[in-house]
PDB file of C-alpha atoms in Angstrom:
ATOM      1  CA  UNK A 950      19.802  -9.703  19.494  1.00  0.00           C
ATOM      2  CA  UNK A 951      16.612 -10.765  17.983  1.00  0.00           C
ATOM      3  CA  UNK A 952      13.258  -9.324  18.739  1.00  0.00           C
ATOM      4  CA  UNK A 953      10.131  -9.316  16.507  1.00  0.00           C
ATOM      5  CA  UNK A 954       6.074  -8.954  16.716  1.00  0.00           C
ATOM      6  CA  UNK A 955       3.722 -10.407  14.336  1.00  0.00           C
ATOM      7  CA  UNK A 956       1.099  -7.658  15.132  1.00  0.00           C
ATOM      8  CA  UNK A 957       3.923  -4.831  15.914  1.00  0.00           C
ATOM      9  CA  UNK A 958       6.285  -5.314  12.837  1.00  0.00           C
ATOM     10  CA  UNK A 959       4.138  -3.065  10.606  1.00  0.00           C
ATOM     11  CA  UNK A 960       1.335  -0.888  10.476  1.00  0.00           C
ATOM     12  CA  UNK A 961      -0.177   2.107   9.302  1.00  0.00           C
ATOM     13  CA  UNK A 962       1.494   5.185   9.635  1.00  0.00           C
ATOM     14  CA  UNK A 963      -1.209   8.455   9.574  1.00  0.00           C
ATOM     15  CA  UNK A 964       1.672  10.692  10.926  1.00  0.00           C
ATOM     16  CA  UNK A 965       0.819  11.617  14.067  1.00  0.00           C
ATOM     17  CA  UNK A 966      -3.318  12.069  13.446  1.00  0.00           C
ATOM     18  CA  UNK A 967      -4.031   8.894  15.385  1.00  0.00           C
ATOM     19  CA  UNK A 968      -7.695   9.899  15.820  1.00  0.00           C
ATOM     20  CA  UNK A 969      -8.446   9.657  12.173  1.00  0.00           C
ATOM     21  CA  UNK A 970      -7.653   5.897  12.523  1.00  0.00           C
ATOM     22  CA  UNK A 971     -11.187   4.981  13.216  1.00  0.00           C
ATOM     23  CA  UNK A 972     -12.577   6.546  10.117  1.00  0.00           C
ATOM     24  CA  UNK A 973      -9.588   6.009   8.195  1.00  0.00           C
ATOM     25  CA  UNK A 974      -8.818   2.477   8.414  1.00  0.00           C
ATOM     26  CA  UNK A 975      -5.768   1.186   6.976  1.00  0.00           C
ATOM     27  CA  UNK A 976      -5.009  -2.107   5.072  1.00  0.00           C
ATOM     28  CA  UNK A 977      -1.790  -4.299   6.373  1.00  0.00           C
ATOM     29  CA  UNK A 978      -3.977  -7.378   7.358  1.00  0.00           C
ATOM     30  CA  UNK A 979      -6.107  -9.578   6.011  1.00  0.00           C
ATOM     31  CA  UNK A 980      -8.239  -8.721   8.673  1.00  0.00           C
ATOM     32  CA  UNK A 981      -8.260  -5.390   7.339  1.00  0.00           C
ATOM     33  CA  UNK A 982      -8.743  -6.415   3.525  1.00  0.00           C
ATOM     34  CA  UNK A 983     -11.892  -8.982   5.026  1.00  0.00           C
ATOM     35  CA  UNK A 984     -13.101  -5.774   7.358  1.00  0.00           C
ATOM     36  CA  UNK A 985     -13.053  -3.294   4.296  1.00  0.00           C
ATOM     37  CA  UNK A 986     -14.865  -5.905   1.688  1.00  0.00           C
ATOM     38  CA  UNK A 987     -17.944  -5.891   4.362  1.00  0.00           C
ATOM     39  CA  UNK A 988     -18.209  -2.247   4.803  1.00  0.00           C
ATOM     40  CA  UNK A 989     -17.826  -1.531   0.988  1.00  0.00           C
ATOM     41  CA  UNK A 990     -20.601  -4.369   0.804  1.00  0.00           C
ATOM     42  CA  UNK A 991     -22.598  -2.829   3.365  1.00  0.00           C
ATOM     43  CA  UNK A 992     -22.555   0.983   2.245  1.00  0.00           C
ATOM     44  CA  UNK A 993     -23.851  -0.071  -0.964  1.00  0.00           C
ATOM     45  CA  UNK A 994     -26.329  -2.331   0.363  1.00  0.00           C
ATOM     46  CA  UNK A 995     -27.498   0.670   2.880  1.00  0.00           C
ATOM     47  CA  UNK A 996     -27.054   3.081  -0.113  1.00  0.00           C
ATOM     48  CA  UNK A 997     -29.519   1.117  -1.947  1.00  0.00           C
ATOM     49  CA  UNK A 998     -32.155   1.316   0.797  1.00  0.00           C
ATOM     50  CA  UNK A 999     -31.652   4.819   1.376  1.00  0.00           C
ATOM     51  CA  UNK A1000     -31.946   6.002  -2.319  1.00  0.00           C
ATOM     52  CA  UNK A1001     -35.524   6.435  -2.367  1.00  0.00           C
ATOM     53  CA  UNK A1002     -35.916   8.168   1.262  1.00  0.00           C
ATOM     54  CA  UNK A1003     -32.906  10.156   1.590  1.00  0.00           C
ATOM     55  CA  UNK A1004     -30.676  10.555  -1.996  1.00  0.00           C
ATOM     56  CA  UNK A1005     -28.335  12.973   0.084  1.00  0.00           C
ATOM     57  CA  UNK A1006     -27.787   9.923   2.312  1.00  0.00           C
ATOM     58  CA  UNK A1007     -27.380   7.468  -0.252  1.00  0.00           C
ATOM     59  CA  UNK A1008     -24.893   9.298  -2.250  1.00  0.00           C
ATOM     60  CA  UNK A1009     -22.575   9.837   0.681  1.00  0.00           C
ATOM     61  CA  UNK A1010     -22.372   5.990   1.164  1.00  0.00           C
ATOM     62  CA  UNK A1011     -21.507   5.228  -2.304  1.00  0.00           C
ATOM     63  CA  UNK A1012     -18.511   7.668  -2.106  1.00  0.00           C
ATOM     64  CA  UNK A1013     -15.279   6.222  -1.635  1.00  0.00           C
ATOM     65  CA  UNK A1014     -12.306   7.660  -0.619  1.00  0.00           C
ATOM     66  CA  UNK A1015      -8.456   5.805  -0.757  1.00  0.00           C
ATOM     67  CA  UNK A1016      -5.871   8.301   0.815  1.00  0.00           C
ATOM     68  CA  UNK A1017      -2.376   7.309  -0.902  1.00  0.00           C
ATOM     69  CA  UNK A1018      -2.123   6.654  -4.486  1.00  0.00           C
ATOM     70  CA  UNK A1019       1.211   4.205  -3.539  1.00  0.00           C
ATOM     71  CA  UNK A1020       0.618   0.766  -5.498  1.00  0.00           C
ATOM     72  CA  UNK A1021      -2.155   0.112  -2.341  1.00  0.00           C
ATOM     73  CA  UNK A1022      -4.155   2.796  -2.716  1.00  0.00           C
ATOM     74  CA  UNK A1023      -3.991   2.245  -6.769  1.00  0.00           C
ATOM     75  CA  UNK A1024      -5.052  -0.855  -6.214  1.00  0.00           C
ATOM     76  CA  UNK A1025      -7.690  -0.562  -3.915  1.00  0.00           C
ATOM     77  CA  UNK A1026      -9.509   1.878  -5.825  1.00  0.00           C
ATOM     78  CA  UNK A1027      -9.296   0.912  -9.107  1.00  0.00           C
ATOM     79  CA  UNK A1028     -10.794  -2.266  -7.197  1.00  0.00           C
ATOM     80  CA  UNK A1029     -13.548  -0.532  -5.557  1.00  0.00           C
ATOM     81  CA  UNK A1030     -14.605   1.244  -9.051  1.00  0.00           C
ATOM     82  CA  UNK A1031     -14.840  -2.521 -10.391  1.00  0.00           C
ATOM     83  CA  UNK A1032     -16.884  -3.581  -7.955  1.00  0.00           C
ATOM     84  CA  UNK A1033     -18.924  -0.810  -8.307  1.00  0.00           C
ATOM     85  CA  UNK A1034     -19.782  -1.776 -11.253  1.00  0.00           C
ATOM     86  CA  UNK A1035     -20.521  -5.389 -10.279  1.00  0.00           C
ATOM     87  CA  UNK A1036     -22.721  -3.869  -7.799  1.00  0.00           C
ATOM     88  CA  UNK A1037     -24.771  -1.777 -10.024  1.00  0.00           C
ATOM     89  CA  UNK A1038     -26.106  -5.287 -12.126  1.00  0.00           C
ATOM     90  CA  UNK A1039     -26.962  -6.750  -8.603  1.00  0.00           C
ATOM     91  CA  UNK A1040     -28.863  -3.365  -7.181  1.00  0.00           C
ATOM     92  CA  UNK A1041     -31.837  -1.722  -8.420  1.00  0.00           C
ATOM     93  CA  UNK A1042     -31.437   1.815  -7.468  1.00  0.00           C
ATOM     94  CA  UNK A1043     -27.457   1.977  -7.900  1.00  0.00           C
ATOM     95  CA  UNK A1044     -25.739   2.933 -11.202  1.00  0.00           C
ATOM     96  CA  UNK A1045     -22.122   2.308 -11.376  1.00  0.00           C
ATOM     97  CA  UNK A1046     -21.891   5.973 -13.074  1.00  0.00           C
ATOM     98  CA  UNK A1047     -23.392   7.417  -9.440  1.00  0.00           C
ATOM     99  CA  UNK A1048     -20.836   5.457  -7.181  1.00  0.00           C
ATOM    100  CA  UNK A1049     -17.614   7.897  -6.912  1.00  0.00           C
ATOM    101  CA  UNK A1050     -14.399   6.753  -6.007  1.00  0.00           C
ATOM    102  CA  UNK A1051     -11.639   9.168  -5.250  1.00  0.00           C
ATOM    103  CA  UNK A1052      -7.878   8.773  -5.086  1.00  0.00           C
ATOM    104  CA  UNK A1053      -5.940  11.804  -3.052  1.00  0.00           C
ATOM    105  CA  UNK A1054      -2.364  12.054  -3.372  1.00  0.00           C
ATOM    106  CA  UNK A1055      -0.484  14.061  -1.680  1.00  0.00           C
ATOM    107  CA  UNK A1056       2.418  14.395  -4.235  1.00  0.00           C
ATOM    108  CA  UNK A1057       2.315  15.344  -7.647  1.00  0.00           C
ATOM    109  CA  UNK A1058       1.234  12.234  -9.164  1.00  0.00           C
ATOM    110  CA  UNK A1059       0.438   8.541  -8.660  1.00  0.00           C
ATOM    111  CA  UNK A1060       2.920   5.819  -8.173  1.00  0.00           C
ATOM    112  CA  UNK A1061       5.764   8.139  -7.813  1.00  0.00           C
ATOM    113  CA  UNK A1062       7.803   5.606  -7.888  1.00  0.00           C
ATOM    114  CA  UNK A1063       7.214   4.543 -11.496  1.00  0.00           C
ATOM    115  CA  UNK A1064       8.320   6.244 -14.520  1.00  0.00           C
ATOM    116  CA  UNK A1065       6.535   9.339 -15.965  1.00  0.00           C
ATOM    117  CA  UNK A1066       5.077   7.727 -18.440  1.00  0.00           C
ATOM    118  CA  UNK A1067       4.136   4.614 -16.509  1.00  0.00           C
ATOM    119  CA  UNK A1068       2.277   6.842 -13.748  1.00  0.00           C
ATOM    120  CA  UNK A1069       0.397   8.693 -16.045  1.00  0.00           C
ATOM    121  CA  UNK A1070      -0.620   5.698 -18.309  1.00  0.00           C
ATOM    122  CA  UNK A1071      -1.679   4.497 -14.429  1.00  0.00           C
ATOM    123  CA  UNK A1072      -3.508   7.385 -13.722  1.00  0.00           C
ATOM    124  CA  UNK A1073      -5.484   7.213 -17.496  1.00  0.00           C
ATOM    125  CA  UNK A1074      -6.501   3.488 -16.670  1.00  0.00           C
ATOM    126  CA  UNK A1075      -8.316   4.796 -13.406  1.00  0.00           C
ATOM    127  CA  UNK A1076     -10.257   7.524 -14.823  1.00  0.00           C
ATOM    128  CA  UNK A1077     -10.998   5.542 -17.332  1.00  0.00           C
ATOM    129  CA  UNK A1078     -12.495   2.945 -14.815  1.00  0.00           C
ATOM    130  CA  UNK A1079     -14.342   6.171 -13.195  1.00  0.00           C
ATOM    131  CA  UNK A1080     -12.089   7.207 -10.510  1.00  0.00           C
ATOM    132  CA  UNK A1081     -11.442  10.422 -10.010  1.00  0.00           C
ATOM    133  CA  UNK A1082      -7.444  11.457  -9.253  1.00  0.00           C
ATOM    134  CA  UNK A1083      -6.753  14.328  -6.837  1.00  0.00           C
ATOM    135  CA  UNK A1084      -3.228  14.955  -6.813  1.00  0.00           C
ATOM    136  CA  UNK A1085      -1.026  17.541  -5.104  1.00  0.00           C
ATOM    137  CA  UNK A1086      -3.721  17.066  -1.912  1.00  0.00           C
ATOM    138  CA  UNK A1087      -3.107  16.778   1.389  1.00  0.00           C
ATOM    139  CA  UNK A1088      -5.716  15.703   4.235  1.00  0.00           C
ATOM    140  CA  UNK A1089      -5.973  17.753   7.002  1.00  0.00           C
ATOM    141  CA  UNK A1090      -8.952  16.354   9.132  1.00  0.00           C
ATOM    142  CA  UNK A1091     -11.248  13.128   8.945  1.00  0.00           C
ATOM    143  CA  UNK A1092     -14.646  13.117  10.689  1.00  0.00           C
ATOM    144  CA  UNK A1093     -17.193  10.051  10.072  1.00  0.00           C
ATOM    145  CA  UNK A1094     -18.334  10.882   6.625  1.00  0.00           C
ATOM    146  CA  UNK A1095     -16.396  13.932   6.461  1.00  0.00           C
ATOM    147  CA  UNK A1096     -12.935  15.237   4.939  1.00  0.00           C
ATOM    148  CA  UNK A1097     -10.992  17.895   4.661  1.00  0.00           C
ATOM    149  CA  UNK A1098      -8.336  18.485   2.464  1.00  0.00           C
ATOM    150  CA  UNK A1099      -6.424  21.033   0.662  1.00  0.00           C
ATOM    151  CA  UNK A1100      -8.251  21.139  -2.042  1.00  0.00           C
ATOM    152  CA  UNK A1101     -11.627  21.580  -0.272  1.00  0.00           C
ATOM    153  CA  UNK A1102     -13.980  19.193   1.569  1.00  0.00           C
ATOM    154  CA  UNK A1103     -15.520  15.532   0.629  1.00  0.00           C
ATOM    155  CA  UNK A1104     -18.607  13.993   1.968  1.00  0.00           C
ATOM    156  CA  UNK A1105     -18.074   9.758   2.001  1.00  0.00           C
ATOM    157  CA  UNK A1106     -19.075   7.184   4.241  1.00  0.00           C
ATOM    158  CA  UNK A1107     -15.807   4.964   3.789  1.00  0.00           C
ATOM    159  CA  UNK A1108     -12.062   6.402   3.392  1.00  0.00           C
ATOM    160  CA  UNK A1109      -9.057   4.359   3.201  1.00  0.00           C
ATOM    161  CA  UNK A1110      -5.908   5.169   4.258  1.00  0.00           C
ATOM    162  CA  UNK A1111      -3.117   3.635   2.392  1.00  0.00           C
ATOM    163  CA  UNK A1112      -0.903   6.510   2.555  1.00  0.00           C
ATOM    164  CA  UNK A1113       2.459   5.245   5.216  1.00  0.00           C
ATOM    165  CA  UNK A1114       3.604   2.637   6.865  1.00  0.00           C
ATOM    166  CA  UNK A1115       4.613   2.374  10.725  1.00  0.00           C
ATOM    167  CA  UNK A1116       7.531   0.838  12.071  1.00  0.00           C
ATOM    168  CA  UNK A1117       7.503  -1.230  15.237  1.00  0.00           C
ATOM    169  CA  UNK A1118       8.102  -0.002  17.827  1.00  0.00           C
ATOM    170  CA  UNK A1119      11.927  -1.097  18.119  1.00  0.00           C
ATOM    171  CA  UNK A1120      13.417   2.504  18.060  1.00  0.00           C
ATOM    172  CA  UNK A1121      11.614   2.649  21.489  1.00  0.00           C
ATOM    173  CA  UNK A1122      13.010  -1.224  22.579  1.00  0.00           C
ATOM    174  CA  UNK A1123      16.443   0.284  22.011  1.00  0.00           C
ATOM    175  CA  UNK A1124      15.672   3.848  23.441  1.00  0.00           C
ATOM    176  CA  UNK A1125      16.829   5.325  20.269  1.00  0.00           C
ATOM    177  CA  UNK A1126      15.418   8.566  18.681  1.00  0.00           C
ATOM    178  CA  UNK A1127      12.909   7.207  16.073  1.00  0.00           C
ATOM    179  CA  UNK A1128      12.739   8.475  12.404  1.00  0.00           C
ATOM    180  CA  UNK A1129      10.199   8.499   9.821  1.00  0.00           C
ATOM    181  CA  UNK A1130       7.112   6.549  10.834  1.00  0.00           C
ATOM    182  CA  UNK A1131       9.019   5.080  13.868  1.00  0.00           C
ATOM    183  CA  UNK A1132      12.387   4.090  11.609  1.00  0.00           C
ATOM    184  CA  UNK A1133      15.742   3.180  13.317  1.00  0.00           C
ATOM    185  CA  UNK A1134      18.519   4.933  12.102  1.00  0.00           C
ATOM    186  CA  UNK A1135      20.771   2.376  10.531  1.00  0.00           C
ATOM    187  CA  UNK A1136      24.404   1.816   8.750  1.00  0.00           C
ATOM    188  CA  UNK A1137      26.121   0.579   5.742  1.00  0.00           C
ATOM    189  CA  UNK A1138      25.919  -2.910   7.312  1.00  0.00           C
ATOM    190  CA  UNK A1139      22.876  -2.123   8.698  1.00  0.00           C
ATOM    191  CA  UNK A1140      23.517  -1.906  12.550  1.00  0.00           C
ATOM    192  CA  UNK A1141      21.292   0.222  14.584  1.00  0.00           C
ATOM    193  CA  UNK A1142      23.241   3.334  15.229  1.00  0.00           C
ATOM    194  CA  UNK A1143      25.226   2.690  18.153  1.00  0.00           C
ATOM    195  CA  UNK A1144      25.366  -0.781  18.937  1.00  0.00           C
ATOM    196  CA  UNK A1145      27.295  -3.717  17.263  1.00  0.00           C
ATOM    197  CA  UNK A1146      25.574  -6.559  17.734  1.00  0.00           C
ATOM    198  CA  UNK A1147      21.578  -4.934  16.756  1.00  0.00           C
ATOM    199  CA  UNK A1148      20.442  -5.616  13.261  1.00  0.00           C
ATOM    200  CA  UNK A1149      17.479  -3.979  12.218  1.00  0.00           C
ATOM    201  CA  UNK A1150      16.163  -4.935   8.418  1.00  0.00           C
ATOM    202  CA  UNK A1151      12.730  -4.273   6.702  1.00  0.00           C
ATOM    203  CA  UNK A1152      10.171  -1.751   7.219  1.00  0.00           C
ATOM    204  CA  UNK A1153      11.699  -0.612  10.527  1.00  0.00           C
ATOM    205  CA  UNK A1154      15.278   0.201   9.282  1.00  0.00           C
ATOM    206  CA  UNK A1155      15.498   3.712   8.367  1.00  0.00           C
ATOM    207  CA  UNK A1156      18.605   3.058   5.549  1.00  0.00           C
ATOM    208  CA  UNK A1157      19.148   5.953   2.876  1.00  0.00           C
ATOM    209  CA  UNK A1158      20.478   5.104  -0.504  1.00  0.00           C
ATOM    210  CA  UNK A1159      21.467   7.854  -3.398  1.00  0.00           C
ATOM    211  CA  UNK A1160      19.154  10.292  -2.942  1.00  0.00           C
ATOM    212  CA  UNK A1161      16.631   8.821  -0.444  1.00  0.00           C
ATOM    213  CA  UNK A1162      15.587   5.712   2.022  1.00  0.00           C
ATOM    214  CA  UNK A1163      15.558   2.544   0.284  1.00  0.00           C
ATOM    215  CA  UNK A1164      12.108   1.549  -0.252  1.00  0.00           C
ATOM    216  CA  UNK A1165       9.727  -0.316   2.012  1.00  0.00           C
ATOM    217  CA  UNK A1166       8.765  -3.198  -0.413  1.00  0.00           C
ATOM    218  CA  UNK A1167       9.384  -6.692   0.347  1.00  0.00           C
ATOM    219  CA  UNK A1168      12.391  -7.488  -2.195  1.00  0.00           C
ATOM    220  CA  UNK A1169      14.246  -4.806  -0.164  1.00  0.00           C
ATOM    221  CA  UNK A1170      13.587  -6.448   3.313  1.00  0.00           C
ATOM    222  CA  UNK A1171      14.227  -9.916   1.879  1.00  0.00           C
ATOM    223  CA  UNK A1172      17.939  -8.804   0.073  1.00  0.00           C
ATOM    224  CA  UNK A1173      18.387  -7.225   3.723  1.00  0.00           C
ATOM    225  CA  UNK A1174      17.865 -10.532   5.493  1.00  0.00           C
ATOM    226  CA  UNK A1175      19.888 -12.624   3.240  1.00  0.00           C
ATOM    227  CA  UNK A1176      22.812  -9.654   4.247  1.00  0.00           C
ATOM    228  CA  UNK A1177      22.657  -9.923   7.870  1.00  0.00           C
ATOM    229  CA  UNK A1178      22.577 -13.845   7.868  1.00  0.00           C
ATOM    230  CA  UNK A1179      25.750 -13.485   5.643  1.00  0.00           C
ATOM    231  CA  UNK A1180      27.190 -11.474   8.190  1.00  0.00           C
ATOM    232  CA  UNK A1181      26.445 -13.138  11.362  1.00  0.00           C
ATOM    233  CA  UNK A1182      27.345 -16.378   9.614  1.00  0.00           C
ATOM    234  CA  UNK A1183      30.882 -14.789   9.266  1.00  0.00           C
ATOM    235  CA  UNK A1184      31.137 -13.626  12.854  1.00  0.00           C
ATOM    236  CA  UNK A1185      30.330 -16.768  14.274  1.00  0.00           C
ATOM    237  CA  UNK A1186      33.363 -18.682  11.647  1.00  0.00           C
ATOM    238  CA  UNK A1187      35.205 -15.704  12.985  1.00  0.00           C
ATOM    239  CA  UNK A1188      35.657 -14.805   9.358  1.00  0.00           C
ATOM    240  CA  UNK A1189      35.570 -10.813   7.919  1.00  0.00           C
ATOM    241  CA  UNK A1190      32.893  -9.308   6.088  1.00  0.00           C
ATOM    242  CA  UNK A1191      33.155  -6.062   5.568  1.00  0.00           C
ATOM    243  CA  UNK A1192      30.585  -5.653   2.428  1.00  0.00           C
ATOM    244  CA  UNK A1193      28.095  -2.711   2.604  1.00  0.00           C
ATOM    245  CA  UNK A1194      24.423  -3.144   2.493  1.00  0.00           C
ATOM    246  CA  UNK A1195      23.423  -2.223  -1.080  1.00  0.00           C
ATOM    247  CA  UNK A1196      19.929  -3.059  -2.706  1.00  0.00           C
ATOM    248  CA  UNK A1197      20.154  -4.467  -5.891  1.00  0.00           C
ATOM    249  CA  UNK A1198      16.641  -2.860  -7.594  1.00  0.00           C
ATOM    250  CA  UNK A1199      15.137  -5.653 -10.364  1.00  0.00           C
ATOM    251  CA  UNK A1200      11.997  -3.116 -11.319  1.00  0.00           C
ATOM    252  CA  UNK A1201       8.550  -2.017  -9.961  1.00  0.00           C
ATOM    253  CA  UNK A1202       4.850  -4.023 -10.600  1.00  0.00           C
ATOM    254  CA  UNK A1203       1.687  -2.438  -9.202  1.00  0.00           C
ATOM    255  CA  UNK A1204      -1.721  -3.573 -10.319  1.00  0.00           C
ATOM    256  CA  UNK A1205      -4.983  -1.381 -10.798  1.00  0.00           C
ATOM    257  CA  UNK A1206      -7.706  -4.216 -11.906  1.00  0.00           C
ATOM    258  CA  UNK A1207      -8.031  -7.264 -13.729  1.00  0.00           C
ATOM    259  CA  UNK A1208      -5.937  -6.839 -17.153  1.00  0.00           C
ATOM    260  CA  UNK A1209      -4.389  -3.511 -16.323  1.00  0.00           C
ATOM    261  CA  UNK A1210      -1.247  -3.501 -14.897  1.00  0.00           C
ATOM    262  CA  UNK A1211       2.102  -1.619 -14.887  1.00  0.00           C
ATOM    263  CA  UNK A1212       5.667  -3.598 -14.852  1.00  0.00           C
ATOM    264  CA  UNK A1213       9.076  -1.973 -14.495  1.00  0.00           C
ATOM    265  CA  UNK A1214      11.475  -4.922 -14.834  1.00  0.00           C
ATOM    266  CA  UNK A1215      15.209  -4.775 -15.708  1.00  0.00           C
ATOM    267  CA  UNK A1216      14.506  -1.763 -17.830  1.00  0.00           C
ATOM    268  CA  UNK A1217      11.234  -3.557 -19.754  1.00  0.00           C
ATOM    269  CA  UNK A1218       8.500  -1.578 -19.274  1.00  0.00           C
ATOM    270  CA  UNK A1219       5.068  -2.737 -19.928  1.00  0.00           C
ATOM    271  CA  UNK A1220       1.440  -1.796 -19.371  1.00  0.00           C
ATOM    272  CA  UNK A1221      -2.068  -3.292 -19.467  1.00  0.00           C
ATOM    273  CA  UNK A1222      -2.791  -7.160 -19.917  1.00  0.00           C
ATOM    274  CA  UNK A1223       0.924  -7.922 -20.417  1.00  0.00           C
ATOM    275  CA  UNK A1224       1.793  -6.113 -17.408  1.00  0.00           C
ATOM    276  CA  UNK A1225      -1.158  -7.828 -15.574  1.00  0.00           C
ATOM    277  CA  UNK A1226       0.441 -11.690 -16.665  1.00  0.00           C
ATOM    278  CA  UNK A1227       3.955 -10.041 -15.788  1.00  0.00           C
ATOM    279  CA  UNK A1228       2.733  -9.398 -12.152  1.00  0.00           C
ATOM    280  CA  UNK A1229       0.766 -12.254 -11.795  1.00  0.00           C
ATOM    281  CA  UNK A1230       3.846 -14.929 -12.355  1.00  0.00           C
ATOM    282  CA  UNK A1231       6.134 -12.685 -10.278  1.00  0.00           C
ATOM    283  CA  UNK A1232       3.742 -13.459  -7.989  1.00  0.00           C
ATOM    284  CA  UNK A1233       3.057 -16.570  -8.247  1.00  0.00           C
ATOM    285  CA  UNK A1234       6.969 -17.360  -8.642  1.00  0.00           C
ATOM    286  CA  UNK A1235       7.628 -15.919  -4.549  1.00  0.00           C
ATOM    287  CA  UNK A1236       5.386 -18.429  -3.238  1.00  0.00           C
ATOM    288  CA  UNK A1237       6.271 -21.440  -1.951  1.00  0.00           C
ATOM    289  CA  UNK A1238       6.189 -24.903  -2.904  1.00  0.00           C
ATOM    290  CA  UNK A1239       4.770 -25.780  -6.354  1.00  0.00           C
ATOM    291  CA  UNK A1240       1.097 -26.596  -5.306  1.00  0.00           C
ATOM    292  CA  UNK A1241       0.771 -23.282  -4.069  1.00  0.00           C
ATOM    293  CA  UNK A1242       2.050 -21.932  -7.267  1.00  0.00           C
ATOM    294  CA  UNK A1243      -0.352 -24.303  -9.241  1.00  0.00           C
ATOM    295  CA  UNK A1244      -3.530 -23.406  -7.305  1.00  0.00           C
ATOM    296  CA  UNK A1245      -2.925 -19.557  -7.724  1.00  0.00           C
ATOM    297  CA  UNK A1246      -2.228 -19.794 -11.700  1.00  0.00           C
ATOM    298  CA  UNK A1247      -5.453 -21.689 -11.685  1.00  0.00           C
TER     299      UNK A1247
END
């Protein structure tokens, strides 16, 4: 059975607070990414026109708020505290030092998936760019310009949210009881539970692994498709395949800005413009065809 949507197959979780979506936009798409460059773009242009009438104003728009400090929500702010300053050259009334950018995290610490040591060296690099890191804070209400959150309440004009992923909606295609975000329950060779000929891989298979759910990066759903082709390859020769789903995990790369980045890879662990050079040729190795790969080293 095979069943997919290019607009369903993944979106943003905000667990069950779907009216915070509005003011809380997420970033899956690159209608998204293109969606939050103009409103960045805008608040600081409107943040520059309000400076001299209303300050109060003015410093709400150039407060920024990313929800999730996940490699996304690293990323995105430690981009919006670069552009900041890029801003400030092009503005007259805006400083970079009077733009805030906040990261909340619910956990204890950024990129919990990393290392220790690589998370905090992550967390340095962004305060070092100006963002400020709220960890061990959890949301509890969005309003246009308005949060709350555990650890009290923050005034800005544009929040992120790049805290969860959604599933599709395929729990609900196979009237099965959904899990996390919309997950289907799946097993060792990655069947949905209770049926023998439904496959579900990717960010919509719910698959647990030691001491959690594998993760929802791409290396995991590609290892998972190369598995189920395997095995329906061997039904159809009539052949036996009776090998467990098990991801093989190569390492971690997350980005914060241009020249800082953190690499996890085969036990190598690296930080800053090395780390940068070791994401960027992952990155450019995964695409396809060598003119691709060309024009994005270039």
């Amino acid at each position: 059975m095979i069943r997919s949507s290019s607009r369903q197959g993944r979106g943003t979780a905000i667990f069950g607070n779907d009216a915070w979506a509005e003011d809380a936009p997420g970033l899956k798409t690159l209608d998204d990414a293109l969606n939050l460059r103009e409103k960045i773009l805008t608040a600081f242009e409107r943040a520059e026109l309000a400076m001299g009438a209303d300050p109060e104003i003015a410093k709400r728009l150039h407060a920024f708020v990313v929800i999730g400090a996940g490699p996304t929500g690293v990323e995105t702010a430690g981009a919006i505290a670069e552009l900041a300053q890029s801003m400030a050259r092009d503005l007259r009334n805006i400083r970079a030092e009077d733009t805030k950018v906040l990261l909340l995290e619910g956990g204890p610490r950024v990129l919990q998936s990393f290392k220790d040591k690589l998370s905090c060296r992550a967390e340095a690099d962004l305060q070092a760019l100006g963002v400020e890191v709220r960890t061990n804070t959890m949301v509890t209400d969005i309003k246009y310009g308005r949060l709350q959150t555990s650890t009290g309440e923050v005034l800005a004009k544009t929040v992120v949210w790049a805290a969860g992923v959604q599933a599709s909606p395929a729990a609900r295609w196979l009237g099965l009881e959904a899990g996390r975000s919309g997950h289907v329950f799946v097993d060792t060779t990655l069947r949905a539970e209770g049926f023998e000929n439904v496959y579900v891989i990717g960010d919509t298979a719910d698959r647990m692994e030691g001491d959690g759910p594998v993760p929802g990066i791409a290396p995991v759903a590609k290892q998972m498709g190369v598995y189920v082709g395997k095995r329906i390859a061997a039904e159809v020769r009539g052949a036996a395949f009776d090998k467990p789903f098990r991801y093989s995990d190569a390492g971690a790369l997350a980005t914060i800005v241009r020249n800082k980045a953190l690499a996890d890879i085969f036990g190598l662990r690296v930080t800053g413009f090395i780390g940068w050079i070791l994401w960027g040729a992952a990155h450019v190795y995964f695409l396809i065809g060598i003119k691709n790969r060309l024009f994005v080293t270039l």
